[in-house]
């Protein structure tokens, strides 16, 4: 617990690793129950979800495949801001239950893009599993089936999430403070 500094900003403890652990286990149990009898494909979105994905998947008791993808975003000329491309998913998703693992859903635009891209590969289902959701910023209609925490709109770091490249290794989640 306490205050840490990363570059020019101070952060205070917001969600402890114990709470992250118990909520992750709860969500994993929901997935184990909902997908009993299936062999799902987990797709974790790098970089931010690496820690949550590792924690979650240790609690998954289903036979499953795990893939990691990266989203290359580049600033386009469109008014929507950034355009994405999904790199590194070579799996055949036809007829499969796909579960996306994400660190945080903010505006929801990234998840909207990812679900559309995955749906084009004819899976049986596509579900979203996120560690964090900022309901106050959500701009699109997304069905978020699995979620550990709702949080306010403040900037956070830790448990995979970074500030300018730093803080991903922190066990707890920290929120920006003055
Ligand atoms: P969205 O497309 O939902 O607006 O953006 C999701 C992405 O924004 C996340 O994957 C993450 O990279 C970034 N993001 C949103 N809120 C935060 C935050 O509070 N802290 C950090 N470190 N990244 C955030
Ligand atoms: Mg992310």
CSV table of C-alpha atoms and ligand atoms in Angstrom, one decimal:
chain,number,residue,atom,x,y,z
A,1,UNK,CA,0.0,0.0,0.0
A,2,UNK,CA,1.1,3.6,-0.5
A,3,UNK,CA,2.3,6.2,-2.9
A,4,UNK,CA,4.7,5.5,-5.8
A,5,UNK,CA,6.2,7.8,-8.4
A,6,UNK,CA,6.5,7.0,-12.1
A,7,UNK,CA,8.3,9.7,-14.1
A,8,UNK,CA,6.4,12.9,-13.4
A,9,UNK,CA,3.3,11.4,-11.8
A,10,UNK,CA,2.3,10.0,-8.4
A,11,UNK,CA,0.1,7.0,-8.0
A,12,UNK,CA,-1.7,5.6,-4.9
A,13,UNK,CA,-2.7,2.0,-4.3
A,14,UNK,CA,-6.2,1.4,-5.7
A,15,UNK,CA,-6.8,-2.4,-6.0
A,16,UNK,CA,-4.6,-4.8,-4.1
A,17,UNK,CA,-3.2,-8.0,-5.7
A,18,UNK,CA,-5.3,-10.0,-3.2
A,19,UNK,CA,-8.5,-8.5,-4.6
A,20,UNK,CA,-7.3,-8.9,-8.2
A,21,UNK,CA,-6.6,-12.6,-7.4
A,22,UNK,CA,-10.0,-13.2,-5.9
A,23,UNK,CA,-12.0,-11.5,-8.7
A,24,UNK,CA,-9.8,-13.3,-11.3
A,25,UNK,CA,-10.7,-16.6,-9.7
A,26,UNK,CA,-14.4,-15.7,-9.7
A,27,UNK,CA,-14.4,-14.8,-13.4
A,28,UNK,CA,-12.4,-18.0,-14.2
A,29,UNK,CA,-15.0,-20.1,-12.4
A,30,UNK,CA,-17.8,-18.4,-14.5
A,31,UNK,CA,-15.9,-19.2,-17.7
A,32,UNK,CA,-15.2,-22.8,-16.5
A,33,UNK,CA,-18.9,-23.2,-15.9
A,34,UNK,CA,-20.2,-21.5,-19.0
A,35,UNK,CA,-17.9,-23.3,-21.4
A,36,UNK,CA,-18.1,-26.8,-19.8
A,37,UNK,CA,-17.9,-29.3,-22.7
A,38,UNK,CA,-16.3,-26.8,-25.1
A,39,UNK,CA,-12.7,-26.3,-26.1
A,40,UNK,CA,-12.4,-22.5,-26.2
A,41,UNK,CA,-9.7,-20.4,-27.8
A,42,UNK,CA,-8.4,-17.6,-25.6
A,43,UNK,CA,-7.1,-14.5,-27.4
A,44,UNK,CA,-5.1,-12.2,-25.2
A,45,UNK,CA,-4.4,-8.7,-26.4
A,46,UNK,CA,-0.8,-7.7,-25.8
A,47,UNK,CA,0.9,-5.9,-24.1
A,48,UNK,CA,-1.5,-4.9,-21.3
A,49,UNK,CA,-3.2,-8.2,-20.7
A,50,UNK,CA,-0.2,-10.4,-20.2
A,51,UNK,CA,-0.4,-10.5,-16.4
A,52,UNK,CA,-4.2,-10.8,-16.2
A,53,UNK,CA,-4.1,-13.5,-18.9
A,54,UNK,CA,-1.5,-15.5,-17.0
A,55,UNK,CA,-3.4,-15.2,-13.7
A,56,UNK,CA,-6.8,-16.0,-15.3
A,57,UNK,CA,-5.6,-19.0,-17.4
A,58,UNK,CA,-4.0,-20.7,-14.3
A,59,UNK,CA,-7.5,-20.9,-13.0
A,60,UNK,CA,-9.1,-22.2,-16.2
A,61,UNK,CA,-9.7,-26.0,-16.0
A,62,UNK,CA,-11.0,-26.4,-19.5
A,63,UNK,CA,-9.0,-27.9,-22.4
A,64,UNK,CA,-8.2,-24.7,-24.3
A,65,UNK,CA,-5.8,-23.0,-26.7
A,66,UNK,CA,-4.2,-19.6,-25.9
A,67,UNK,CA,-3.1,-17.1,-28.5
A,68,UNK,CA,-1.5,-13.7,-28.1
A,69,UNK,CA,-2.1,-10.9,-30.5
A,70,UNK,CA,-0.9,-7.4,-30.8
A,71,UNK,CA,-2.8,-4.4,-32.1
A,72,UNK,CA,-0.8,-2.1,-34.2
A,73,UNK,CA,-2.5,1.3,-34.1
A,74,UNK,CA,-1.5,4.1,-36.4
A,75,UNK,CA,-3.1,7.5,-36.6
A,76,UNK,CA,-5.2,7.6,-39.7
A,77,UNK,CA,-6.9,10.5,-41.4
A,78,UNK,CA,-10.3,9.3,-40.2
A,79,UNK,CA,-12.0,11.4,-37.6
A,80,UNK,CA,-12.2,8.4,-35.3
A,81,UNK,CA,-8.5,8.8,-34.5
A,82,UNK,CA,-6.6,5.6,-34.7
A,83,UNK,CA,-7.0,2.7,-37.0
A,84,UNK,CA,-6.0,-0.8,-35.8
A,85,UNK,CA,-4.6,-3.9,-37.4
A,86,UNK,CA,-4.5,-7.2,-35.6
A,87,UNK,CA,-1.1,-9.0,-35.8
A,88,UNK,CA,-0.2,-12.6,-35.1
A,89,UNK,CA,-3.4,-14.5,-35.0
A,90,UNK,CA,-2.9,-17.6,-37.2
A,91,UNK,CA,-5.5,-19.8,-35.5
A,92,UNK,CA,-8.4,-21.4,-37.3
A,93,UNK,CA,-11.4,-20.1,-35.4
A,94,UNK,CA,-14.2,-21.7,-37.4
A,95,UNK,CA,-16.9,-23.1,-35.1
A,96,UNK,CA,-14.8,-22.3,-32.0
A,97,UNK,CA,-15.8,-20.4,-28.8
A,98,UNK,CA,-13.4,-17.5,-28.7
A,99,UNK,CA,-12.8,-15.6,-25.4
A,100,UNK,CA,-10.9,-12.3,-25.7
A,101,UNK,CA,-8.7,-11.4,-22.7
A,102,UNK,CA,-8.2,-7.6,-22.3
A,103,UNK,CA,-6.7,-5.5,-19.5
A,104,UNK,CA,-9.0,-2.5,-19.7
A,105,UNK,CA,-12.0,-1.4,-21.7
A,106,UNK,CA,-12.2,2.4,-21.8
A,107,UNK,CA,-14.0,3.9,-24.8
A,108,UNK,CA,-14.7,0.3,-26.0
A,109,UNK,CA,-13.5,1.2,-29.5
A,110,UNK,CA,-10.6,-1.3,-29.3
A,111,UNK,CA,-12.8,-4.2,-28.2
A,112,UNK,CA,-15.4,-3.3,-30.9
A,113,UNK,CA,-12.7,-3.5,-33.5
A,114,UNK,CA,-11.3,-6.8,-32.1
A,115,UNK,CA,-14.7,-8.5,-31.8
A,116,UNK,CA,-15.5,-7.5,-35.4
A,117,UNK,CA,-12.2,-8.9,-36.7
A,118,UNK,CA,-12.7,-12.1,-34.9
A,119,UNK,CA,-16.3,-12.5,-35.9
A,120,UNK,CA,-15.2,-12.5,-39.6
A,121,UNK,CA,-13.4,-15.8,-39.0
A,122,UNK,CA,-16.7,-17.6,-38.4
A,123,UNK,CA,-16.3,-18.6,-34.7
A,124,UNK,CA,-19.2,-20.1,-32.9
A,125,UNK,CA,-19.1,-17.3,-30.3
A,126,UNK,CA,-17.0,-14.4,-29.3
A,127,UNK,CA,-16.9,-13.3,-25.6
A,128,UNK,CA,-15.1,-10.5,-23.9
A,129,UNK,CA,-13.2,-11.0,-20.6
A,130,UNK,CA,-11.7,-7.8,-19.2
A,131,UNK,CA,-9.8,-7.1,-15.9
A,132,UNK,CA,-11.2,-3.6,-15.8
A,133,UNK,CA,-14.0,-1.5,-17.3
A,134,UNK,CA,-14.5,2.3,-17.1
A,135,UNK,CA,-18.3,2.4,-17.6
A,136,UNK,CA,-18.2,6.2,-17.6
A,137,UNK,CA,-16.2,6.3,-20.8
A,138,UNK,CA,-17.9,3.6,-22.8
A,139,UNK,CA,-18.9,4.9,-26.2
A,140,UNK,CA,-20.1,1.9,-28.0
A,141,UNK,CA,-22.5,-0.9,-27.3
A,142,UNK,CA,-20.5,-3.9,-26.1
A,143,UNK,CA,-21.6,-7.0,-24.4
A,144,UNK,CA,-18.9,-7.5,-21.8
A,145,UNK,CA,-19.7,-10.9,-20.4
A,146,UNK,CA,-16.8,-11.3,-18.0
A,147,UNK,CA,-15.3,-8.5,-15.9
A,148,UNK,CA,-13.4,-8.3,-12.7
A,149,UNK,CA,-13.8,-4.6,-11.8
A,150,UNK,CA,-15.7,-1.4,-12.7
A,151,UNK,CA,-13.5,1.6,-12.1
A,152,UNK,CA,-13.8,5.4,-12.4
A,153,UNK,CA,-12.4,7.3,-15.4
A,154,UNK,CA,-9.1,8.1,-13.7
A,155,UNK,CA,-5.8,6.9,-15.2
A,156,UNK,CA,-4.4,3.7,-13.6
A,157,UNK,CA,-1.2,1.6,-13.8
A,158,UNK,CA,-0.1,-1.8,-12.6
A,159,UNK,CA,-0.9,-5.4,-13.3
A,160,UNK,CA,0.1,-5.1,-16.9
A,161,UNK,CA,-1.0,-1.5,-17.5
A,162,UNK,CA,1.7,1.1,-18.1
A,163,UNK,CA,2.4,4.7,-17.8
A,164,UNK,CA,4.7,5.6,-20.7
A,165,UNK,CA,6.1,2.0,-20.7
A,166,UNK,CA,6.6,1.7,-16.9
A,167,UNK,CA,4.5,0.1,-14.1
A,168,UNK,CA,3.4,-3.0,-15.9
A,169,UNK,CA,5.2,-5.2,-13.4
A,170,UNK,CA,3.4,-3.8,-10.3
A,171,UNK,CA,1.3,-6.4,-8.5
A,172,UNK,CA,-1.3,-4.0,-7.3
A,173,UNK,CA,-3.3,-1.5,-9.4
A,174,UNK,CA,-2.5,2.2,-8.7
A,175,UNK,CA,-4.5,5.3,-9.6
A,176,UNK,CA,-3.0,8.7,-10.5
A,177,UNK,CA,-3.0,11.1,-7.6
A,178,UNK,CA,-1.8,14.7,-6.9
B,1,LIG,P1,-10.4,1.9,-25.6
B,1,LIG,O1,-10.3,1.5,-27.1
B,1,LIG,O2,-11.3,1.0,-24.9
B,1,LIG,O3,-10.7,3.3,-25.4
B,1,LIG,O4,-8.9,1.7,-25.1
B,1,LIG,C1,-8.4,0.6,-24.4
B,1,LIG,C2,-7.0,0.8,-24.2
B,1,LIG,O5,-6.7,2.1,-23.7
B,1,LIG,C3,-6.4,-0.1,-23.2
B,1,LIG,O6,-6.1,-1.4,-23.8
B,1,LIG,C4,-5.3,0.6,-22.7
B,1,LIG,O7,-4.1,0.4,-23.5
B,1,LIG,C5,-5.6,2.1,-22.7
B,1,LIG,N1,-6.1,2.6,-21.5
B,1,LIG,C6,-7.4,3.1,-21.2
B,1,LIG,N2,-7.5,3.5,-19.9
B,1,LIG,C7,-6.2,3.3,-19.4
B,1,LIG,C8,-5.7,3.6,-18.1
B,1,LIG,O8,-6.4,4.1,-17.1
B,1,LIG,N3,-4.4,3.3,-17.9
B,1,LIG,C9,-3.6,2.7,-18.8
B,1,LIG,N4,-2.4,2.4,-18.5
B,1,LIG,N5,-4.1,2.5,-20.1
B,1,LIG,C10,-5.4,2.8,-20.3
B,2,LIG,MG1,-5.1,-3.2,-23.7
